[in-house]
Coordinates of C-alpha atoms in Angstrom, one line a residue:
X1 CA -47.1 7.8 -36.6
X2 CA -48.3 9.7 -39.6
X3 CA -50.1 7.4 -41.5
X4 CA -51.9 8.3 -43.6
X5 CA -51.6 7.4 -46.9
X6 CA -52.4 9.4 -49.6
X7 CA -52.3 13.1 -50.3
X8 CA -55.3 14.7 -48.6
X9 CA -56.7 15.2 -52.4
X10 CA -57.6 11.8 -52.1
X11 CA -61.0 10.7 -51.6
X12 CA -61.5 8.5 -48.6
X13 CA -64.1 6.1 -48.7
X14 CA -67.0 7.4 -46.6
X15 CA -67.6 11.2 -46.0
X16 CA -65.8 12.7 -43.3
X17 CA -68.1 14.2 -39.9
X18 CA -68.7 18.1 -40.8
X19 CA -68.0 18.0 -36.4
X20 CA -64.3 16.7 -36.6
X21 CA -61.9 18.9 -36.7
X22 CA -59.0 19.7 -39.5
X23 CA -55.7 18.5 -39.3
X24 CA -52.8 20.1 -41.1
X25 CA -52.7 19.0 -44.8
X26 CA -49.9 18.4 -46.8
X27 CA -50.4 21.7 -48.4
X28 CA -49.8 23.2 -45.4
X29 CA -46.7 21.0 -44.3
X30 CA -44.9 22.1 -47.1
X31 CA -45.9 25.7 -47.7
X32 CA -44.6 25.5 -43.7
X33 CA -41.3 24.2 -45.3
X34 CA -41.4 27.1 -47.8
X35 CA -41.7 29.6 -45.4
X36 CA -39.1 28.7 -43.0
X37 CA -36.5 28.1 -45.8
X38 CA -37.8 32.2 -46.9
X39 CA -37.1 33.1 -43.6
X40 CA -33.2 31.3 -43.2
X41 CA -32.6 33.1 -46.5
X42 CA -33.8 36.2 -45.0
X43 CA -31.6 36.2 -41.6
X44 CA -28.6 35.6 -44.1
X45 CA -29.3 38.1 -46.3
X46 CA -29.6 40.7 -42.8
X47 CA -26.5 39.2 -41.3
X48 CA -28.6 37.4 -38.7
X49 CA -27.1 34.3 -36.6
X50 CA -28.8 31.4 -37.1
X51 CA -27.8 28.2 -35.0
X52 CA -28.2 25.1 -36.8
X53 CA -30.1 22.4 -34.7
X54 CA -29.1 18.5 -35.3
X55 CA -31.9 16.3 -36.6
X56 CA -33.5 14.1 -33.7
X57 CA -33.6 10.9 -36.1
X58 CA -36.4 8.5 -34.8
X59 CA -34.7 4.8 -34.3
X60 CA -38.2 3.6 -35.7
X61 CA -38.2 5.6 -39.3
X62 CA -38.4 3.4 -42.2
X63 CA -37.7 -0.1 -40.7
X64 CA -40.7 -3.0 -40.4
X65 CA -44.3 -1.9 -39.3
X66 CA -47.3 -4.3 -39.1
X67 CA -51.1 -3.0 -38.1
X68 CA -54.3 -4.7 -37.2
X69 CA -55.9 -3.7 -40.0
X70 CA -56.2 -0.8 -43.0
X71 CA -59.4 1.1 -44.5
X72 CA -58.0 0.5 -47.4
X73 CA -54.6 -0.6 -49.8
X74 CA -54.0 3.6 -49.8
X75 CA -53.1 3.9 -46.4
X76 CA -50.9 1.0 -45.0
X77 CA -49.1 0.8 -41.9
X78 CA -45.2 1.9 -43.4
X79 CA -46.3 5.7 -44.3
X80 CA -46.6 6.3 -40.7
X81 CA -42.5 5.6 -40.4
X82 CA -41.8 7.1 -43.5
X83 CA -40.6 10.0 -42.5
X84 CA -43.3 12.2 -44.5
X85 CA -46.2 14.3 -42.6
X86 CA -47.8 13.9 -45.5
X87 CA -48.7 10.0 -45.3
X88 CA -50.7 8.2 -43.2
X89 CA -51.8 4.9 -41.7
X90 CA -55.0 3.9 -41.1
X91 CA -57.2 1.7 -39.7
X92 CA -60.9 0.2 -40.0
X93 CA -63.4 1.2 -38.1
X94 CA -62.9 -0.5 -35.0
X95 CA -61.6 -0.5 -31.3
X96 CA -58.9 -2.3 -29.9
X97 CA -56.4 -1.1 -33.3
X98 CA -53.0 -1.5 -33.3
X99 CA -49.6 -0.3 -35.0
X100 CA -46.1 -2.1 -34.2
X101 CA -42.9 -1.3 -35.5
X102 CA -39.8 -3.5 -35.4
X103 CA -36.9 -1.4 -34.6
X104 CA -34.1 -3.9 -35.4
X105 CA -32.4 -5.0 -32.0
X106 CA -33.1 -4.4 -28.7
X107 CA -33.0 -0.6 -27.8
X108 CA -33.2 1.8 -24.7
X109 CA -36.5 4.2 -25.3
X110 CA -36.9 7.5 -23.9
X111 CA -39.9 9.0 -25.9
X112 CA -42.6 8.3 -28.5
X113 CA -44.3 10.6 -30.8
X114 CA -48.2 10.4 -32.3
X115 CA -49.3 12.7 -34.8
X116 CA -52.9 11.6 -34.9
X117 CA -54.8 12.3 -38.2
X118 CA -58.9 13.6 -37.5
X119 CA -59.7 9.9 -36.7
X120 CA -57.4 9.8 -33.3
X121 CA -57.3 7.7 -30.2
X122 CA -59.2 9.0 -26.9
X123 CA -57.8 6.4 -25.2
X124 CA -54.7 4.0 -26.3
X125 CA -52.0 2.4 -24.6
X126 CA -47.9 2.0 -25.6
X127 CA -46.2 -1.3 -25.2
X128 CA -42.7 -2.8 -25.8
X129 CA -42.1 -6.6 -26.4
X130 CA -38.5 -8.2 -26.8
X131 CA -39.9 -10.8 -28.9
X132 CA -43.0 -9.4 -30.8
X133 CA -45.4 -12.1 -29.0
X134 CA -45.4 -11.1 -24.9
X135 CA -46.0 -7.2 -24.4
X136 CA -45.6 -5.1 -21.3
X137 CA -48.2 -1.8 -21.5
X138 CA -44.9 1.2 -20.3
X139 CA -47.6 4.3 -20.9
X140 CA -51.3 4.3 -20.9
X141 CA -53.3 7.1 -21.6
X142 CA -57.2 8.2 -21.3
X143 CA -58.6 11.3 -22.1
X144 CA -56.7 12.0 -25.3
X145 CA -57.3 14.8 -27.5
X146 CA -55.2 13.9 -30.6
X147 CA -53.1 16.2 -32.3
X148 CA -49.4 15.7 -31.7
X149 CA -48.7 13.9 -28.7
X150 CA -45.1 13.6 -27.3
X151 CA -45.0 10.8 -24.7
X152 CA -41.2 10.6 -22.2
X153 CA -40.5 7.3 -21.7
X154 CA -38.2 4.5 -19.6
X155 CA -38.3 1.3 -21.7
X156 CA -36.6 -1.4 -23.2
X157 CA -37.7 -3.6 -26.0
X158 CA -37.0 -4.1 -29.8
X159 CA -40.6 -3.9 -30.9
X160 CA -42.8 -0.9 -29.9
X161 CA -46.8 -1.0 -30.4
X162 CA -49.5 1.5 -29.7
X163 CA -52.4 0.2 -29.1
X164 CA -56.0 1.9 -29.6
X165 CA -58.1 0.7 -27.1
X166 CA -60.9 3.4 -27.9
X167 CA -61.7 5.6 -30.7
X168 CA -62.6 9.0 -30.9
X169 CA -65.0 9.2 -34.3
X170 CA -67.1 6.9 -36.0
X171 CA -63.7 5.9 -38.3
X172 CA -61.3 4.1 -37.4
X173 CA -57.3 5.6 -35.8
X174 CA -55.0 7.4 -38.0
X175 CA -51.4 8.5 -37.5
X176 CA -49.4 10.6 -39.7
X177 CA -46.0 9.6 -38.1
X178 CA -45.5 6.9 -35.5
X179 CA -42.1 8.3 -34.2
X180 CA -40.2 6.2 -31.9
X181 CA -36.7 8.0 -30.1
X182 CA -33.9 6.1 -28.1
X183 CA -30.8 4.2 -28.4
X184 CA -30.2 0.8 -30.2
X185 CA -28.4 -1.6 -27.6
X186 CA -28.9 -3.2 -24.3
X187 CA -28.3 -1.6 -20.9
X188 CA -24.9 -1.4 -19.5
X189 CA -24.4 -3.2 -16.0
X190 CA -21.7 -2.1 -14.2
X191 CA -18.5 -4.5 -13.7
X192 CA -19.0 -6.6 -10.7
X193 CA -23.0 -5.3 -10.1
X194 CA -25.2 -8.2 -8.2
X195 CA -27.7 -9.1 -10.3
X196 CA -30.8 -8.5 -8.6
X197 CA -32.9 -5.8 -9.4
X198 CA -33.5 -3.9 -6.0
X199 CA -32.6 -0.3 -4.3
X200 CA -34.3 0.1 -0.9
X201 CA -35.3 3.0 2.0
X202 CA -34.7 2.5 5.6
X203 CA -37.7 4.2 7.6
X204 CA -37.3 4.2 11.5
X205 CA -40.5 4.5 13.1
X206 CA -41.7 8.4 13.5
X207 CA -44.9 8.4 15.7
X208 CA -48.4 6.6 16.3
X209 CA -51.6 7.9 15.7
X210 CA -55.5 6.4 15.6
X211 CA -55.4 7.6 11.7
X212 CA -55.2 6.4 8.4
X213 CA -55.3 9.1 5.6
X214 CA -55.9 6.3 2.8
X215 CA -58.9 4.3 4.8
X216 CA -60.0 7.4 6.7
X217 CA -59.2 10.4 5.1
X218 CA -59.7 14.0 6.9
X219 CA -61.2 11.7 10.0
X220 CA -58.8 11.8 12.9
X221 CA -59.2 9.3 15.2
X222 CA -61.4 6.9 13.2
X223 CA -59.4 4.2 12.8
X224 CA -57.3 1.8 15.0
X225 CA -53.6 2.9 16.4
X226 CA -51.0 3.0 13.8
X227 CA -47.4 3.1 13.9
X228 CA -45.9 5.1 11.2
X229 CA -42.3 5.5 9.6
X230 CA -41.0 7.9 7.1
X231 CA -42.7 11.2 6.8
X232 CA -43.0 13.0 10.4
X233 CA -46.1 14.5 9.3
X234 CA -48.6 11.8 8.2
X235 CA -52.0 12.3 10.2
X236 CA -55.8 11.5 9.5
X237 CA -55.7 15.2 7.0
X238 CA -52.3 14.1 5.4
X239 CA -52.5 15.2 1.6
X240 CA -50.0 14.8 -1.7
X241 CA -49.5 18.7 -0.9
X242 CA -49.0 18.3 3.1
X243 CA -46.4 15.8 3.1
X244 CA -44.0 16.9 0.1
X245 CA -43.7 19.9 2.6
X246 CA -42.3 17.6 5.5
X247 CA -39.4 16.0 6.6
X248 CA -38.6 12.2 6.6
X249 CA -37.0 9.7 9.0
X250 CA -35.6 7.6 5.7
X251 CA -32.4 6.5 4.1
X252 CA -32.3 8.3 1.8
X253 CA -33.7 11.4 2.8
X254 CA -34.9 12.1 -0.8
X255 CA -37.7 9.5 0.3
X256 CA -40.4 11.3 2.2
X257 CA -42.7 8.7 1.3
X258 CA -45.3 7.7 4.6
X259 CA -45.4 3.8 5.1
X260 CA -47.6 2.7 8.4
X261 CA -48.5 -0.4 9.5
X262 CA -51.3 -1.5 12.8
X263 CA -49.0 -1.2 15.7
X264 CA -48.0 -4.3 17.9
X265 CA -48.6 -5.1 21.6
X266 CA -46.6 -7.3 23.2
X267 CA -48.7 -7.9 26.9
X268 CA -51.2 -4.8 25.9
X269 CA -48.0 -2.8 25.7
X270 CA -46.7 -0.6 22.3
X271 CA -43.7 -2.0 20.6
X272 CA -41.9 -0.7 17.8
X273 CA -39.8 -2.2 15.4
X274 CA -36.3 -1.5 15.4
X275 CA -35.3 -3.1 12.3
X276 CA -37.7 -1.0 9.4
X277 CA -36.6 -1.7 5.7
X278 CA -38.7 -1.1 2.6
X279 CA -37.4 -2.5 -0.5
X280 CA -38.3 -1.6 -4.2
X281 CA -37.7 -5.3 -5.9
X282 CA -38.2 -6.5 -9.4
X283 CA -38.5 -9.6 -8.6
X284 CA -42.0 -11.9 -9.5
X285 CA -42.4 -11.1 -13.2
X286 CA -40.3 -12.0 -15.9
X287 CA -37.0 -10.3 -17.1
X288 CA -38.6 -8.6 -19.8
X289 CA -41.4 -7.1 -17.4
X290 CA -38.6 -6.1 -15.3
X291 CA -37.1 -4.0 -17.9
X292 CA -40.1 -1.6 -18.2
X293 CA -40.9 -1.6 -14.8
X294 CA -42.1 2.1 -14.6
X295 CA -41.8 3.9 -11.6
X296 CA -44.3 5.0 -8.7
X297 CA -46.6 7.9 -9.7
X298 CA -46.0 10.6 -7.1
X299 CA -49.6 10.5 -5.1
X300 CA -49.9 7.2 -5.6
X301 CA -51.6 5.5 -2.6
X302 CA -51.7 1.3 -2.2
X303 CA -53.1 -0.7 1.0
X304 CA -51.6 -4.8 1.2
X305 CA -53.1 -7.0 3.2
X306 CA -56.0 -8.1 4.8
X307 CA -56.9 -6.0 8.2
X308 CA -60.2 -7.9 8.2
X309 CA -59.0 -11.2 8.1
X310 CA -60.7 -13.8 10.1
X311 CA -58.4 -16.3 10.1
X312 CA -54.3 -17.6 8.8
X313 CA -55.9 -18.6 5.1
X314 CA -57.3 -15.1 4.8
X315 CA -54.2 -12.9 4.4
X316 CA -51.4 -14.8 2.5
X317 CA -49.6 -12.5 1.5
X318 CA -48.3 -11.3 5.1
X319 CA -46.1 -13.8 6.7
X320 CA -44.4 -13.9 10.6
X321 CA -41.2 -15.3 11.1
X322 CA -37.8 -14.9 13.4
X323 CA -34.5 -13.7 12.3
X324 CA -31.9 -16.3 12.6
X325 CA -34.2 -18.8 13.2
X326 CA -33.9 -21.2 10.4
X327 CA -36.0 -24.3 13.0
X328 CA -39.0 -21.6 13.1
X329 CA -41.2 -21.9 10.0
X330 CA -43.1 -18.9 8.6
X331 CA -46.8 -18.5 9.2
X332 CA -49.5 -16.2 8.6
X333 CA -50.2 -15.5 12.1
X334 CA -47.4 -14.9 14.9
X335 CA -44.3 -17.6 15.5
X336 CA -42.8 -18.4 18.5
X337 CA -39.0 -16.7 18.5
X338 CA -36.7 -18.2 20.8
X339 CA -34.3 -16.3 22.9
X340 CA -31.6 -14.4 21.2
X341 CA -33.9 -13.9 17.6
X342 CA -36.8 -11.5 16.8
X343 CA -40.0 -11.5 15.4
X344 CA -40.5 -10.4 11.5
X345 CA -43.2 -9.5 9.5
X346 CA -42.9 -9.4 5.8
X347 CA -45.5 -7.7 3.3
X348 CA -45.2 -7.9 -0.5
X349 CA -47.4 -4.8 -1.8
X350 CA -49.0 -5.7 -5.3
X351 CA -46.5 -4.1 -8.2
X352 CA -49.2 -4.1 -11.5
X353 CA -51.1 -1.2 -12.0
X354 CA -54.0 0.0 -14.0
X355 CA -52.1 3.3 -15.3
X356 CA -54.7 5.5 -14.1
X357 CA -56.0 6.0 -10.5
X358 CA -53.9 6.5 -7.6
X359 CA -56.3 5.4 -5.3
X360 CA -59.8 3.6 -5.7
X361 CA -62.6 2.8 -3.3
X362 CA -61.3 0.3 -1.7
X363 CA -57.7 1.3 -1.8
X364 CA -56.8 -2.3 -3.6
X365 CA -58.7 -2.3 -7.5
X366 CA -55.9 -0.1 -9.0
X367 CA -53.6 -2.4 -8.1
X368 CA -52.9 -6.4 -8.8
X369 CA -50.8 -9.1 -8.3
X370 CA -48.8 -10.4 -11.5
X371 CA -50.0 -13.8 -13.0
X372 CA -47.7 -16.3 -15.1
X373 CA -44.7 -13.7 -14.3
X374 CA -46.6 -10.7 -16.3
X375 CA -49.1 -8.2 -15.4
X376 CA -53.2 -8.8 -16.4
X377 CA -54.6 -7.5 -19.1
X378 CA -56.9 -5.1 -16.3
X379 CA -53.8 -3.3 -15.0
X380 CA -50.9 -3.8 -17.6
X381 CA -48.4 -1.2 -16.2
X382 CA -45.3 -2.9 -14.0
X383 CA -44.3 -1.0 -11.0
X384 CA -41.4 -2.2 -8.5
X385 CA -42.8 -4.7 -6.1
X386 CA -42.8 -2.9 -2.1
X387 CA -41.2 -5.4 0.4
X388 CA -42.2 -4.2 3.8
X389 CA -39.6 -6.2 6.8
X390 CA -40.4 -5.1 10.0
X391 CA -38.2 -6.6 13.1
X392 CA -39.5 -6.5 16.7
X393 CA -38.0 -7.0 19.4
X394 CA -39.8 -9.7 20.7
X395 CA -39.8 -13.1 21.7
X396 CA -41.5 -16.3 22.7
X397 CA -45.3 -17.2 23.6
X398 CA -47.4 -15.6 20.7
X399 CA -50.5 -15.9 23.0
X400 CA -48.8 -12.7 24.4
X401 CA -49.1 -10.8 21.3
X402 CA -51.8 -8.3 19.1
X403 CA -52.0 -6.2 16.5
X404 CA -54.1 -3.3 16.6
X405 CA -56.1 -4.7 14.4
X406 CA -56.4 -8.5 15.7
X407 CA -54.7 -11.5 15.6
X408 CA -51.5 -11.7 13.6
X409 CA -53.1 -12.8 10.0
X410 CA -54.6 -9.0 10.4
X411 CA -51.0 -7.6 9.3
X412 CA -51.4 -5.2 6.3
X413 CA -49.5 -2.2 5.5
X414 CA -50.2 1.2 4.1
X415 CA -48.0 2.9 1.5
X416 CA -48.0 6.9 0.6
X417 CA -45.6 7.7 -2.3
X418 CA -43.9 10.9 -2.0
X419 CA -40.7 10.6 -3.8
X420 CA -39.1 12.7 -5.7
X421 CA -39.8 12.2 -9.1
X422 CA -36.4 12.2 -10.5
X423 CA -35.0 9.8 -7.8
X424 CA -37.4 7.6 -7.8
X425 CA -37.2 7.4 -12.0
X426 CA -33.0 7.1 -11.4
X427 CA -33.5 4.0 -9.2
X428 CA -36.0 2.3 -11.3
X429 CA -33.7 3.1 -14.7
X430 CA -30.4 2.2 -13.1
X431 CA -31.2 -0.1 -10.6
X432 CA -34.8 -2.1 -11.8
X433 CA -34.7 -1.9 -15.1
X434 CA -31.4 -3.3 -15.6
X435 CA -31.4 -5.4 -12.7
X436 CA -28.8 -4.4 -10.7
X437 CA -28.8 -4.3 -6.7
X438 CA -28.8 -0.8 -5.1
X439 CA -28.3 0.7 -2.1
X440 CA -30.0 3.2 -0.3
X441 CA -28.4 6.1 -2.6
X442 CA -30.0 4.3 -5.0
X443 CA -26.2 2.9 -6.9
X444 CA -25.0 -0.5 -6.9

């Protein structure tokens, strides 16, 4: 967004700070332009091959832009899509300063580009919107230098804002360009996809161990028996760095990921699940949300559940029921499974999150549930909600059964995420985004 308005000859109206740094002038931009037109001429003249490169046209140059505010009538939002380095928007002196641009129609984005004036953002956040009134946050960033920023993307929307949240100087935010890069038009869903935005994992169980590498880390033993599924190697020292070097029990095996739950006792006696799915759903927010879901940070570390619940009311977002057994309602706390079924437990992980820590003190405040179908204001970045269904093997009088933990309504689950990058983005762009359903290779 370069906006700035006028020339750099121009007076602005209150002295700049002798501390902040200078910016490349217009001066500079073009005697830039001089010299590399000098040294085309040049390879010509010496018979030198020069390979032409194709412009990268941004989708966002030149069409509608609205701001929050200006520091004055020579520096309005449009120079910072104009297409000139030499222009700039900017703002008053304020926090919480924003610049949208209407890109037409509804377009896939893969990147953004700032170039921040003197007066830049230390801390700002990039959303998309269908409609120009709801937004979903798709990037937030803290600890911003300024300069030219280049942010890679995976959204949808027609409008794109960026939103200054906290300045860096006593002025206000100022962009020379406000470059947005994609492709105008919708998704493509493949003939005959089901329209449910969802790829999954199957993780058999691995191994059990009294650790927890999230609640306990680097203390073996402190914590109460665990059954774990996924990555072979999770222990009480497991790291980012110690399982990305492991093998998995998933499908696919891409996903090394380390999922663990308390482990059941049926008559004071282990029991392991035999059915172990963990699905990646869109599902809970609405369909704009979904289509700038982003995916899981690698390292990123979430806990659901309550494993100090002290009684059904406590933990409602676990739940108990039997497979095929449509007469058995579900509960909070264990359900008596008639002959022939199983016991389930299902666990929805919270999919909003603050864009910044992968873990916080108690394992939960980086993370929320969505309200009214979006995610809060406190952590604006959709992620794919984490369905954890368990099936046991087991049957009949609950009295018989435990947890690890306690009674039933202590269910809670763990989750480690240590996918691949670029297969986890693949299955949130292909199969998320656009909702389409997914299978374990992550294809409808």
């Amino acid at each position: 967004m370069r906006s700035s308005f006028g020339l750099r000859s121009r007076p602005r109206a209150h002295p700049r700070p002798p501390t902040l740094p200078r910016l490349r002038t217009p001066a500079r931009r073009r005697l830039a332009g001089l010299l590399a037109a000098v040294l085309t001429a040049a390879a010509v003249l010496t018979g030198t091959v020069v390979q032409a490169q194709a412009a990268d046209t941004p989708i966002s140059q030149g069409r509608p832009v609205t701001a929050s505010s200006l520091e004055n009538a020579a520096y309005p939002a449009g120079l910072a899509v104009d297409g000139n380095g030499g222009t700039r928007w900017s703002s008053s002196a304020a926090d919480n300063q924003w610049i949208q641009v209407d890109l037409g129609a509804n377009a896939s984005i893969n990147r953004i580009v700032l170039d921040w004036e003197a007066a830049y953002a230390s801390a700002y956040q990039v959303q998309v919107s269908a409609t120009g009134t709801s937004w979903v946050t798709v990037r937030v960033v803290a600890g911003a230098t300024g300069g030219r920023q280049t942010l890679d993307l995976s959204a949808t929307g027609r409008y794109v804002r960026v939103l200054a949240t906290t300045r860096a100087t006593a002025w206000g935010v100022s962009l020379w360009e406000f470059q947005v890069f994609g492709a105008l038009g919708t998704q493509t869903v493949p003939p005959g996809a089901v329209r449910v935005a969802e790829f999954l994992a199957d993780c058999p169980y691995s191994h059990r161990l009294p650790d927890d590498p999230i609640v306990f880390p680097g203390l073996p033993g402190a914590s109460h028996m665990h059954s774990f599924f996924g990555n072979n190697a999770t222990n009480g020292n497991s790291n980012l760095g110690s399982l990305e070097t492991a093998g998995g029990t998933c499908n696919p095996v891409a996903d090394i990921s380390s999922y663990w739950v308390p482990t059941l006792y049926a008559d004071n006696v282990p029991v392991e699940p035999t059915g172990t799915t963990f699905y990646y759903l869109g599902e809970g927010v609405r369909d704009d949300v979904i289509a700038n879901t982003q995916p899981f940070p690698r390292g990123l570390r979430i806990v659901a559940g309550n494993a100090k619940s002290t009684g059904p009311d406590d933990n409602t977002i676990s739940r108990w029921s039997c497979l095929w057994a449509g007469q058995v309602n579900p509960s909070h706390d264990f359900v008596n499974c008639p002959a022939g079924t199983m016991l389930e437990s299902y666990l929805d992980f919270p999919q909003c999150w603050n864009g910044k820590d992968l873990d916080s003190a108690d394992h939960k405040s980086h993370m929320a549930y969505p309200v009214g179908g979006a995610c809060p204001a406190t952590h604006p970045v959709p992620v794919p909600k984490l369905r954890q269904v368990l099936r046991y093997p087991v049957t009949g009088d609950p009295s018989r059964l435990r947890l690890a933990s306690g009674p039933g309504y202590t269910m809670h689950g763990d989750f480690f995420n240590v996918w691949p990058a670029a297969e986890m983005e693949r299955r949130v762009r292909d199969c998320i985004n656009p909702i389409v359903k997914c299978g374990a290779d992550g294809r409808p």
